[in-house]
Coordinates of N, CA and C in Angstrom, one line a residue:
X12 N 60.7 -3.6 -13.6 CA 59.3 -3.4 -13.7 C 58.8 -2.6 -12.5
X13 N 58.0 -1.7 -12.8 CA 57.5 -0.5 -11.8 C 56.2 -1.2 -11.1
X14 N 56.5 -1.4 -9.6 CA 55.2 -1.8 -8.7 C 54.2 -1.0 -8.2
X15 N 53.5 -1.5 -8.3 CA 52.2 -0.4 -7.7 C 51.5 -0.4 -6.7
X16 N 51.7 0.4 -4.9 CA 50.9 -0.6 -4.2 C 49.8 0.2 -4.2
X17 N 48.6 -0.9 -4.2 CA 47.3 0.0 -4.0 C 46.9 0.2 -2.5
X18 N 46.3 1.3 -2.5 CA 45.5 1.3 -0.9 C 44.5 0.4 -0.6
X19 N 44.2 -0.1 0.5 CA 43.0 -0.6 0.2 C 41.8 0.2 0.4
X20 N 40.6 -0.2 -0.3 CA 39.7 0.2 -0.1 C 39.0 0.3 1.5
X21 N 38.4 1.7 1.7 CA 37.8 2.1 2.7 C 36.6 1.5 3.1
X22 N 36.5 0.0 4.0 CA 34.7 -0.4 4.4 C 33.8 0.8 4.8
X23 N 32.1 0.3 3.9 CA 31.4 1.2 4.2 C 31.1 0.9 5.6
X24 N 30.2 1.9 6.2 CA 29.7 1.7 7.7 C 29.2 0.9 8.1
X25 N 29.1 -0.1 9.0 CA 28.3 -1.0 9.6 C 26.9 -0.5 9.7
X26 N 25.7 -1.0 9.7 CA 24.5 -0.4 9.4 C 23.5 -0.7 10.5
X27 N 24.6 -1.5 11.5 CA 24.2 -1.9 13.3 C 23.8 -3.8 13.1
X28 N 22.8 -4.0 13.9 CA 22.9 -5.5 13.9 C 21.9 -5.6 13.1
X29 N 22.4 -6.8 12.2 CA 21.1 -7.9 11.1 C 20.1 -7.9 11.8
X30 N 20.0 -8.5 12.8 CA 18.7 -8.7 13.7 C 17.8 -7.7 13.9
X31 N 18.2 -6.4 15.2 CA 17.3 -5.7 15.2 C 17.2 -4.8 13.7
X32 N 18.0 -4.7 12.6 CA 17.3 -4.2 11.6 C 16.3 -5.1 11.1
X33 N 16.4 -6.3 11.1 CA 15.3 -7.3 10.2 C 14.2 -6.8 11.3
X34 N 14.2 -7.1 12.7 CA 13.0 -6.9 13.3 C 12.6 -5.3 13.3
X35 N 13.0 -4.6 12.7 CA 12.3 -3.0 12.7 C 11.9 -3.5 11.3
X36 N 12.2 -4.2 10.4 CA 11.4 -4.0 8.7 C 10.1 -4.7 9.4
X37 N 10.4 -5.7 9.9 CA 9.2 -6.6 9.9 C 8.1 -5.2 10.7
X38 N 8.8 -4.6 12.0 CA 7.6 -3.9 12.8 C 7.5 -3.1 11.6
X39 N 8.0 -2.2 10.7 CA 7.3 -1.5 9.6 C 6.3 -2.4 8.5
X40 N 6.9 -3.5 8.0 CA 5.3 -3.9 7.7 C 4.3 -4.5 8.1
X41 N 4.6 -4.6 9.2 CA 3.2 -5.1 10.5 C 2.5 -3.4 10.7
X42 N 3.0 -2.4 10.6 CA 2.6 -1.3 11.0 C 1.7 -1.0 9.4
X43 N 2.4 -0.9 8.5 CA 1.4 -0.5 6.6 C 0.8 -1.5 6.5
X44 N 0.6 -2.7 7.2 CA -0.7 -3.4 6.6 C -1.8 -3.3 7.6
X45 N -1.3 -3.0 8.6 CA -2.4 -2.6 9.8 C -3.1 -1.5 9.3
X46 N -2.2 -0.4 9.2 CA -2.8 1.2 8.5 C -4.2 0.8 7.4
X47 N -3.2 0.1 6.5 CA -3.9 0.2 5.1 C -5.3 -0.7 5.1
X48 N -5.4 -2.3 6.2 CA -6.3 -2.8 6.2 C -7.3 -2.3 7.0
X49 N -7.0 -0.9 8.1 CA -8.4 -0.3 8.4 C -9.0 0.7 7.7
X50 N -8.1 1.2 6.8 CA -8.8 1.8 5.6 C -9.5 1.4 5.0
X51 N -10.0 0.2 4.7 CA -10.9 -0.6 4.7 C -12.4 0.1 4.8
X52 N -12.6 0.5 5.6 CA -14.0 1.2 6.2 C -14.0 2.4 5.4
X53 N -13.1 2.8 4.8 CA -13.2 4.3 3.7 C -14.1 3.6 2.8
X54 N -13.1 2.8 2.2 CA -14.1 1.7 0.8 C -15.1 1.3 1.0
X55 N -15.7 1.1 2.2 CA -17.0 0.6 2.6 C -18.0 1.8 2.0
X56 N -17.6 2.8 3.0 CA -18.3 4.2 3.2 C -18.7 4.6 2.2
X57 N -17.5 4.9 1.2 CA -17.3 5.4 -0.4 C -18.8 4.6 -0.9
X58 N -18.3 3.5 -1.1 CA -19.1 2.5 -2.0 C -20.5 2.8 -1.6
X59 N -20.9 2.7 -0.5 CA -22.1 2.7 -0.4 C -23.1 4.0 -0.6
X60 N -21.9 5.1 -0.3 CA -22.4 6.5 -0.7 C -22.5 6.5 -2.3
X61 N -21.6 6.2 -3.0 CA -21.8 6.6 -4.4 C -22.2 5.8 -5.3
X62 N -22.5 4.2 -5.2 CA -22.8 3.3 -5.7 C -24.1 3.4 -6.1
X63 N -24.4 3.3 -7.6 CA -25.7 3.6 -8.0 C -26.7 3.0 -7.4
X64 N -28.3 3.0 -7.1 CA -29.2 1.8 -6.5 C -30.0 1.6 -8.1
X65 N -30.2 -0.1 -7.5 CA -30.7 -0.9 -8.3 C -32.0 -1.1 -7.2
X66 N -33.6 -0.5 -7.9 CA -35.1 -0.7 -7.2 C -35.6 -1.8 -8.0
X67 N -36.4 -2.6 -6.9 CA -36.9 -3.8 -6.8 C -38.1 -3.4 -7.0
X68 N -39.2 -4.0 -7.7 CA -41.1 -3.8 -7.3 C -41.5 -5.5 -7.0
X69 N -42.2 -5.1 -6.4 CA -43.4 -6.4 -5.7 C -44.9 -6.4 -6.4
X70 N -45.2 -8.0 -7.2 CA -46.6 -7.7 -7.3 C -47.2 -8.8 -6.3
X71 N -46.8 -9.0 -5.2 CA -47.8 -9.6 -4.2 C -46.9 -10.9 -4.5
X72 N -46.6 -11.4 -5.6 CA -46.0 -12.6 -5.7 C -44.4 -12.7 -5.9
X73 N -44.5 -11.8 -6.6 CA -42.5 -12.0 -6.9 C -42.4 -10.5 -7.1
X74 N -40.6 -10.7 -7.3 CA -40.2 -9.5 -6.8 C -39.2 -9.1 -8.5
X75 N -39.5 -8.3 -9.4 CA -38.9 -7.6 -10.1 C -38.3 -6.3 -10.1
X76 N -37.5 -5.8 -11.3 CA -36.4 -5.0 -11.5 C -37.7 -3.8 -11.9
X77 N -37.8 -3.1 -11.4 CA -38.7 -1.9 -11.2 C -38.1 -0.9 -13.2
X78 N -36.7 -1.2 -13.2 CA -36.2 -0.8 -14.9 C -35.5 -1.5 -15.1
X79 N -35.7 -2.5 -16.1 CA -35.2 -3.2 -16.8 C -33.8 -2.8 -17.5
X80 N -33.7 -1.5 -17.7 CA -32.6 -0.8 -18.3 C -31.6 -0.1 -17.6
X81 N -32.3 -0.1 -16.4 CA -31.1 0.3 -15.4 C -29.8 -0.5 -15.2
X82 N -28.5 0.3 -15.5 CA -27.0 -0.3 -15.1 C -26.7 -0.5 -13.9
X83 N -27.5 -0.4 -13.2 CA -27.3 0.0 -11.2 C -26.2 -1.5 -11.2
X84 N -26.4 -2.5 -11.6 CA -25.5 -3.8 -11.2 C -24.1 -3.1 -11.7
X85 N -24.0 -2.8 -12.9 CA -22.5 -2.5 -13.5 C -21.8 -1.4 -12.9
X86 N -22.5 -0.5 -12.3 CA -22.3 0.6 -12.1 C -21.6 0.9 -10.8
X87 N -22.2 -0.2 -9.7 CA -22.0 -0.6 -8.7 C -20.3 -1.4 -8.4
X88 N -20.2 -2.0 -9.8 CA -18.9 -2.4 -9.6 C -18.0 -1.4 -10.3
X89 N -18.2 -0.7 -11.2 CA -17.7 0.1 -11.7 C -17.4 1.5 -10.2
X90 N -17.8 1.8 -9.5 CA -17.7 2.1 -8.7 C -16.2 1.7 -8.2
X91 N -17.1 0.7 -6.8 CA -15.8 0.2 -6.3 C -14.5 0.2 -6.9
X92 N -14.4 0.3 -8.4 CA -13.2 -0.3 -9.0 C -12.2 1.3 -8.8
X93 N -13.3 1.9 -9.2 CA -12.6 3.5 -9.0 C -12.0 4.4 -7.7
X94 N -13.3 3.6 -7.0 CA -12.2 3.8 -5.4 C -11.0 3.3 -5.2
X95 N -11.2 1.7 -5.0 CA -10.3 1.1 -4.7 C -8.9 1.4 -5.9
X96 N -9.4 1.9 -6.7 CA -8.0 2.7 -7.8 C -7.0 4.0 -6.8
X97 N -8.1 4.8 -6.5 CA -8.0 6.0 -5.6 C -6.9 6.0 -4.5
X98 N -7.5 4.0 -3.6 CA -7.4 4.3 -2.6 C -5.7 3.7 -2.5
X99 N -5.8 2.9 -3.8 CA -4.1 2.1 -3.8 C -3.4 3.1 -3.8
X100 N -3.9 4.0 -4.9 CA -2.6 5.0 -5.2 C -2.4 6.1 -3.9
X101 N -3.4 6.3 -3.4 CA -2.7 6.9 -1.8 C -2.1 5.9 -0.9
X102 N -2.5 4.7 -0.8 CA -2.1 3.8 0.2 C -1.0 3.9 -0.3
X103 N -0.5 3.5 -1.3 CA 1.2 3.3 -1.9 C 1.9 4.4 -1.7
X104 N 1.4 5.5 -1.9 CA 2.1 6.9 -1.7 C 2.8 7.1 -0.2
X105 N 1.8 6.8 0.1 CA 1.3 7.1 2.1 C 2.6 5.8 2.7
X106 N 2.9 5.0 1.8 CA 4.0 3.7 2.2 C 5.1 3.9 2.4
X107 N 5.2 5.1 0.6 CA 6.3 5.7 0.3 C 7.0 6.3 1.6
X108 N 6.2 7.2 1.7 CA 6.2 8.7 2.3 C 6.8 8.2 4.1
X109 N 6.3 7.4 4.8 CA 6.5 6.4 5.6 C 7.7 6.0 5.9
X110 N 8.4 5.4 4.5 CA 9.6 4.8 4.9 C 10.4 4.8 3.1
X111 N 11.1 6.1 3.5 CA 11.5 6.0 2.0 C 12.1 5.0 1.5
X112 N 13.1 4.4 2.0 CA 13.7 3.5 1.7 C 13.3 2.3 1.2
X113 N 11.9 1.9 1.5 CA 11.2 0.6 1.0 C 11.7 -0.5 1.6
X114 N 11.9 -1.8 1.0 CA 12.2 -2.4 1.5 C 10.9 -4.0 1.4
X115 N 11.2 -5.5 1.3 CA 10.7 -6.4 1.1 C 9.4 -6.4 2.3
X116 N 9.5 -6.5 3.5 CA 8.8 -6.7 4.8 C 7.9 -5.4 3.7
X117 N 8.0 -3.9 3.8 CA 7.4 -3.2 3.7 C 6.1 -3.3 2.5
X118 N 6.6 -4.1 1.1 CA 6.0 -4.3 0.3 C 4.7 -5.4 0.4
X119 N 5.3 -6.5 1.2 CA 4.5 -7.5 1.4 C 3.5 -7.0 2.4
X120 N 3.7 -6.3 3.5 CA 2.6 -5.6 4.5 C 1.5 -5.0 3.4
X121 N 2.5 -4.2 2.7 CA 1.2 -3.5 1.3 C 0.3 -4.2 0.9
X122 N 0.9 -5.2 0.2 CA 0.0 -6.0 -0.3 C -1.1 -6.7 0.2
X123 N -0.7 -7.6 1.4 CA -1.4 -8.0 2.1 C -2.6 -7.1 3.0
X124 N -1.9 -5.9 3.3 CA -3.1 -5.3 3.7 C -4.5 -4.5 2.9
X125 N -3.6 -4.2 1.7 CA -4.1 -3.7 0.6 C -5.7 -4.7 0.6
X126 N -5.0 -6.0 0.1 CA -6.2 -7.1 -0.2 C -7.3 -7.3 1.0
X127 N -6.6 -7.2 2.2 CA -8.0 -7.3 3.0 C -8.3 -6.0 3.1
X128 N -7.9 -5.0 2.9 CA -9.0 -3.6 2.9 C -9.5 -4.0 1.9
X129 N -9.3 -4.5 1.0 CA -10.2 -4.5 -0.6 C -11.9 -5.2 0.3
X130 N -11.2 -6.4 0.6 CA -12.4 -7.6 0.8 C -13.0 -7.0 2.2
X131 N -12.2 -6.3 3.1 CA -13.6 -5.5 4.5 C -14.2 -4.7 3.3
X132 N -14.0 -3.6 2.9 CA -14.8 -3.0 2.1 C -15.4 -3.4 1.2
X133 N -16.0 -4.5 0.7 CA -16.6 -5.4 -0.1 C -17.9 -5.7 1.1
X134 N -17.5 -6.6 1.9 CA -18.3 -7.0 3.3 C -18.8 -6.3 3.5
X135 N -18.3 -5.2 4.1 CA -18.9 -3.9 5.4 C -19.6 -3.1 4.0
X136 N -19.5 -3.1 2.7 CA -20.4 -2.1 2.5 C -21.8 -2.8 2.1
X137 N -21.7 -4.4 1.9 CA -22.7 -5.0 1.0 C -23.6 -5.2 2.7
X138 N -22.8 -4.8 4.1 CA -23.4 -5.1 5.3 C -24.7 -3.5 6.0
X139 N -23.5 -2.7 5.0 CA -24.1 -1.2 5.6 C -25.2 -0.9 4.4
X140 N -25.2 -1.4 3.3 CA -26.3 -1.0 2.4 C -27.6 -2.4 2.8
X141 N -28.3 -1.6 1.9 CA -29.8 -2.5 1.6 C -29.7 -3.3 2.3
X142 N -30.9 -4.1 2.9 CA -31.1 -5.0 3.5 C -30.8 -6.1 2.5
X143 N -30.3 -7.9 2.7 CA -30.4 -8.5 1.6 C -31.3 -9.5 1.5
X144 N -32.5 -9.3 2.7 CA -33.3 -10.3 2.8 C -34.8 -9.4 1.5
X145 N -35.0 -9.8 0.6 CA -35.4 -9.4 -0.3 C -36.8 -9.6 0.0
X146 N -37.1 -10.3 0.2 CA -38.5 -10.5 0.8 C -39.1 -9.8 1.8
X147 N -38.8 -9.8 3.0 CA -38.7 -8.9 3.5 C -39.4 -7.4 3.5
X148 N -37.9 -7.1 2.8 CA -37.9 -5.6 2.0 C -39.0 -5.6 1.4
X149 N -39.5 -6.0 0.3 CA -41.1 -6.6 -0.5 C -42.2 -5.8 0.7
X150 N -41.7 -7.2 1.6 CA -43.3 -6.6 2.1 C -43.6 -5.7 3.5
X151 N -42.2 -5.1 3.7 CA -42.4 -3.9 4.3 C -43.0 -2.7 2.7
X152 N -41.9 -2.6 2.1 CA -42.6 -1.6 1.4 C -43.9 -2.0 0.8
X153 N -44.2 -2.7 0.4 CA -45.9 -3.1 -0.3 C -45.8 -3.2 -1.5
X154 N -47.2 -3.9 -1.6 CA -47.3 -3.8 -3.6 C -47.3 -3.1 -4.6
X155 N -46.5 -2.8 -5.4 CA -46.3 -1.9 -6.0 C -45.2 -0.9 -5.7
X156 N -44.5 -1.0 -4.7 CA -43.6 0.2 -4.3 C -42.3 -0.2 -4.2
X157 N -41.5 0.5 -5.2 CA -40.1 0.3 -5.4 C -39.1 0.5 -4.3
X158 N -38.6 -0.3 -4.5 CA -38.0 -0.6 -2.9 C -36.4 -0.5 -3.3
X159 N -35.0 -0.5 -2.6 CA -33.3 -0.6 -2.9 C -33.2 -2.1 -2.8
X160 N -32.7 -2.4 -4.2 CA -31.9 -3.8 -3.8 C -31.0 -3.7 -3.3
X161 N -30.4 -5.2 -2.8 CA -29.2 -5.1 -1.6 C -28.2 -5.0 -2.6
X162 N -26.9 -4.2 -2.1 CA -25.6 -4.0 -2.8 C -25.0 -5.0 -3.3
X163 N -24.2 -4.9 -4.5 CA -24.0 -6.7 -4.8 C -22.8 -6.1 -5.9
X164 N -21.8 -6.9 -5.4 CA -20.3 -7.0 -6.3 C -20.1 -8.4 -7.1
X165 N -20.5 -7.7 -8.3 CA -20.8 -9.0 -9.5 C -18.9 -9.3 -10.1
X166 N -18.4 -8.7 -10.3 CA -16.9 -8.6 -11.0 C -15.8 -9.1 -9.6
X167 N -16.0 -10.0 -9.1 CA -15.0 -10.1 -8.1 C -13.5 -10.0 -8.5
X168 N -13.3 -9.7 -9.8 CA -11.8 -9.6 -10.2 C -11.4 -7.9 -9.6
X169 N -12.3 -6.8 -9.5 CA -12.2 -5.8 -9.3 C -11.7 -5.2 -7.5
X170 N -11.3 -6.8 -6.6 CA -11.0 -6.9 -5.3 C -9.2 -6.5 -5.4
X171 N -9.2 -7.3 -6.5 CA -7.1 -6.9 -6.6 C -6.6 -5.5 -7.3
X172 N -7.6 -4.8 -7.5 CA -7.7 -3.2 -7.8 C -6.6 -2.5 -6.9
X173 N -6.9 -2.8 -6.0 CA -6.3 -2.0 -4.7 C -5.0 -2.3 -4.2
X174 N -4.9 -3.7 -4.1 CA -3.3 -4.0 -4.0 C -2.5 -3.7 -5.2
X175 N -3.0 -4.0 -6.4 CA -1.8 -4.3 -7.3 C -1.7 -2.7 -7.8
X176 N -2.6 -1.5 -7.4 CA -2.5 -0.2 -7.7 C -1.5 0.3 -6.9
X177 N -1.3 0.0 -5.4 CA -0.8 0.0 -3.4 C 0.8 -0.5 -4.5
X178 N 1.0 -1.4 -4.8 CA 2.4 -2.0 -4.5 C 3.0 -1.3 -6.3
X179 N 2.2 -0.8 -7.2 CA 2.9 -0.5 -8.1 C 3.1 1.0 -8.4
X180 N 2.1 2.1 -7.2 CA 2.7 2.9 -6.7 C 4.0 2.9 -6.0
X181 N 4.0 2.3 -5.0 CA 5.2 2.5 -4.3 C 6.2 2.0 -4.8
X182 N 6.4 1.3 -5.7 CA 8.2 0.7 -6.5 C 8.2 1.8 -7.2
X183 N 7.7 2.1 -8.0 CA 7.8 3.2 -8.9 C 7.8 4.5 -7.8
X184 N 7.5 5.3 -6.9 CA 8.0 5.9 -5.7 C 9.4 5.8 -5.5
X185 N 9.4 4.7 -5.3 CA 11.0 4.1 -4.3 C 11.8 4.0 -5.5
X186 N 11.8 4.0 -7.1 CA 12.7 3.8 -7.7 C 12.7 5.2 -8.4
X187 N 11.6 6.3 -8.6 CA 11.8 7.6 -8.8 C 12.4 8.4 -7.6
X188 N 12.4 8.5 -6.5 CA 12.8 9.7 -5.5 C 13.3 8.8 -4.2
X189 N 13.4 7.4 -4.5 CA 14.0 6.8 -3.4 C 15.8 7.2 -3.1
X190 N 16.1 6.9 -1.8 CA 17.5 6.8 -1.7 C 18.4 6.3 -2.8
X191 N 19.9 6.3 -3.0 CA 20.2 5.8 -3.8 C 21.7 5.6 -2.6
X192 N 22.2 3.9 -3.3 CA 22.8 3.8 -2.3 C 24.2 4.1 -2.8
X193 N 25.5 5.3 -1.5 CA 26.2 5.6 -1.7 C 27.3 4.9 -2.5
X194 N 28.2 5.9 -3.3 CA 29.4 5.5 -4.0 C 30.5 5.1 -3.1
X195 N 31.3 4.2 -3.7 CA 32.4 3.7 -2.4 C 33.3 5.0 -2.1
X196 N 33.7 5.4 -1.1 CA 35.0 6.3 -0.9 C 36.7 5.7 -1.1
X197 N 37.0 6.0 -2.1 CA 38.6 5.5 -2.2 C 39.4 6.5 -1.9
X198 N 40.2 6.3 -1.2 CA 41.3 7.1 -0.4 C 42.5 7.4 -1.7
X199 N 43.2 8.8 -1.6 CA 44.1 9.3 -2.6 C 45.1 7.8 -2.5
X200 N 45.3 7.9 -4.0 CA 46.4 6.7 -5.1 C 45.7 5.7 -4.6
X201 N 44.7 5.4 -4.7 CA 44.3 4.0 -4.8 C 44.2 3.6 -6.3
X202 N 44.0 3.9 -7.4 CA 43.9 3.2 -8.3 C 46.0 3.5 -8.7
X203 N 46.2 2.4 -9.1 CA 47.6 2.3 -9.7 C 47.8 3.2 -11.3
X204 N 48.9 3.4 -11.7 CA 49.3 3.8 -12.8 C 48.9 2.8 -14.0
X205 N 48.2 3.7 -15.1 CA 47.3 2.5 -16.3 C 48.5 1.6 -16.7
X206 N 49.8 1.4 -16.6 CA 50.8 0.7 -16.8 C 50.3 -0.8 -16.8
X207 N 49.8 -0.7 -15.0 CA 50.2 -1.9 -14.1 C 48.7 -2.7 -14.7
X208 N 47.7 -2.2 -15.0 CA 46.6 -2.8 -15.9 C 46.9 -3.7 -17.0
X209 N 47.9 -2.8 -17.7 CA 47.8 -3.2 -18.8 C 47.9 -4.4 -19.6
X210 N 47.6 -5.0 -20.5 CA 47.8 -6.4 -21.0 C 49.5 -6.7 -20.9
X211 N 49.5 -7.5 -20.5 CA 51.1 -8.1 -20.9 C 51.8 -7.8 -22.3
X212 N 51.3 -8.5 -23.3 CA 51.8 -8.6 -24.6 C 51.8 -6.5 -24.8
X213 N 50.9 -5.6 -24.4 CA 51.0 -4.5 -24.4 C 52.2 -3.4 -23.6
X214 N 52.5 -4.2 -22.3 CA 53.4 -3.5 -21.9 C 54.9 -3.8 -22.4
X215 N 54.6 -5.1 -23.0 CA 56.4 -5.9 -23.2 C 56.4 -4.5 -25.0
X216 N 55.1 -4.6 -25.6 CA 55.6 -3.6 -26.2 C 55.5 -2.2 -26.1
X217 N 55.3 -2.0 -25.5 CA 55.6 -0.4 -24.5 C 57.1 -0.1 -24.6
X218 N 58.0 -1.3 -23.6 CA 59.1 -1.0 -23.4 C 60.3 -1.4 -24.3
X219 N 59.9 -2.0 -26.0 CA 60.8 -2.0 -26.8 C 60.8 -0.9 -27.2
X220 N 61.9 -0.4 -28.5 CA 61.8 0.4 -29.3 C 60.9 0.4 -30.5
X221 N 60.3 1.6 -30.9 CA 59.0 1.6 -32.0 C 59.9 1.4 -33.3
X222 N 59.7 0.6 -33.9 CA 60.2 0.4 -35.5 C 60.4 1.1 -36.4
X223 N 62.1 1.2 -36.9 CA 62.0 2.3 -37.7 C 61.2 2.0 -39.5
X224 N 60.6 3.4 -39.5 CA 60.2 3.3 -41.3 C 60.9 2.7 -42.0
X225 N 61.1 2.0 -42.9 CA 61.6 1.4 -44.0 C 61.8 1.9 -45.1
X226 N 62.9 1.9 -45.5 CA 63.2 3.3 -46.7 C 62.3 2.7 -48.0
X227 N 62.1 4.0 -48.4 CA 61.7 4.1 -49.6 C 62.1 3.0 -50.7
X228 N 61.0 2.6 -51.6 CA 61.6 1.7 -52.6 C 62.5 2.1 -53.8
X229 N 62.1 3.3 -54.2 CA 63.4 3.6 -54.8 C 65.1 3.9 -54.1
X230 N 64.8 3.9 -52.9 CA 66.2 3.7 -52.3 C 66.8 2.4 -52.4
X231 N 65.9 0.8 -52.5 CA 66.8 -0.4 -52.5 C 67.8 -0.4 -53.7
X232 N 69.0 -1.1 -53.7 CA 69.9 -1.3 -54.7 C 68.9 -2.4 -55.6
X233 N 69.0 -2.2 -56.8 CA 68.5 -2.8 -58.3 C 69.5 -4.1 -58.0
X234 N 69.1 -5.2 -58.3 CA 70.0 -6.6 -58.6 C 70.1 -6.8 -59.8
X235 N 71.2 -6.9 -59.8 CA 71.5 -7.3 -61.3 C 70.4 -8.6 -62.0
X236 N 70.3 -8.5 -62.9 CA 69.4 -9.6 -63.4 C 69.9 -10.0 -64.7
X237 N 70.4 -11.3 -65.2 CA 71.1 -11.3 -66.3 C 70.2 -11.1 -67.7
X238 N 70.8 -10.4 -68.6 CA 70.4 -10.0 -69.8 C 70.0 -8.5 -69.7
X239 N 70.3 -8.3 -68.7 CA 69.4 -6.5 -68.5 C 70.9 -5.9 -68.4
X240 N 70.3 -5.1 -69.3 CA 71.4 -4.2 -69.7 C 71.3 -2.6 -69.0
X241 N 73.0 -2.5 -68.6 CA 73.2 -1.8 -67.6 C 72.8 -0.3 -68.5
X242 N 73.1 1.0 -68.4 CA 72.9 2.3 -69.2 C 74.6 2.9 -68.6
X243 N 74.7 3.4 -69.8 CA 75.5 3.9 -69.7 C 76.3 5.2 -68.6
X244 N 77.3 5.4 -68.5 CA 77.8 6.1 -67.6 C 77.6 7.4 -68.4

């Protein structure tokens, strides 16, 4: 029986110490959630710039919706939702682009920063618009005079816009154009001859002889069979 020795396989490269690599993921996602959570003040800015207004009127007593038909509430969240759409899919891009490789630390920094830019920009814009002391407002402007209500985010489901847009940009990034990790290198004759593979019961018949055809049926001799009559010569 023919032996086969194999080479061994070639280790890939050491990739330096577990430690300081674990602590460079961590300093990269301490670094994208830091990024992404002062981006925060973008979504502020946005919002309050393009966020439709909702006017208040005063008649001396209370304070009404100056149009009853105005969407300014819906529209306001409708808004935000569109930014914070905007702002995921650059944050996630901008993650990518950062550290192609990705990586766990990096994803979770996303996320988490993702969400508090969502909620400062929630804050800081409902802080930078309208005043929200309503009364107030009333009777600085006067009776009769339509005044900005304070900014107001009715759909608070519209806060995880931003993260879950941030983190499903970047997998999809990192699994279209990300690294891919190398093929092993095997050194010449490392794989053995298909022999040495092979099943047992396959090789034991490998090394017999293949069976000869079996002649033809009219080649067997006829047996006599009593009462059958032979033909003549």
């Amino acid at each position: 029986m023919t032996e086969a020795n194999t080479a061994p396989v070639t280790p890939a490269p050491h990739d330096g110490d577990p430690e300081s690599s674990l602590a460079q993921d961590l300093k990269d996602g301490a670094a994208v959630m830091l990024a992404v959570t002062v981006a925060g003040v973008v979504l502020a800015l946005l919002w309050v710039w393009l966020a439709p207004r909702v006017q208040y009127v005063s008649n001396g007593e209370a304070v009404f919706l100056s149009d009853t038909e105005n969407e300014g509430r819906a529209g306001a969240d409708g808004t935000f939702f569109l930014i914070s759409l905007g702002l995921g899919l650059l944050s996630g891009l901008a993650a990518f682009l950062f550290r192609r490789r990705g990586g766990a630390a990096v994803v979770v920094g996303l996320a988490f920063g993702s969400l508090l830019a969502a909620l400062l920009g929630w804050r800081l814009g409902v802080w930078l618009g309208p005043t929200r002391d309503v009364v107030a407002a009333a009777r600085a402007a006067g009776k009769g005079v339509p005044f900005d209500a304070p900014l107001q985010l009715l759909a608070f489901g519209v806060v995880l816009v931003w993260p879950m847009a941030a983190v499903a940009t970047h997998l999809g990034c990192v699994a279209l154009w990300g690294p891919r990790d190398p093929a092993p290198e095997w050194e010449a004759g490392a794989y053995p001859p298909p022999h040495v593979h092979a099943a047992p019961s396959d090789a034991a018949a490998g090394d017999r002889p293949a069976p000869r055809d079996p002649a033809p049926s009219d080649a067997l001799p006829r047996h006599a069979v009593p009462g059958d009559q032979q033909p003549p010569a």
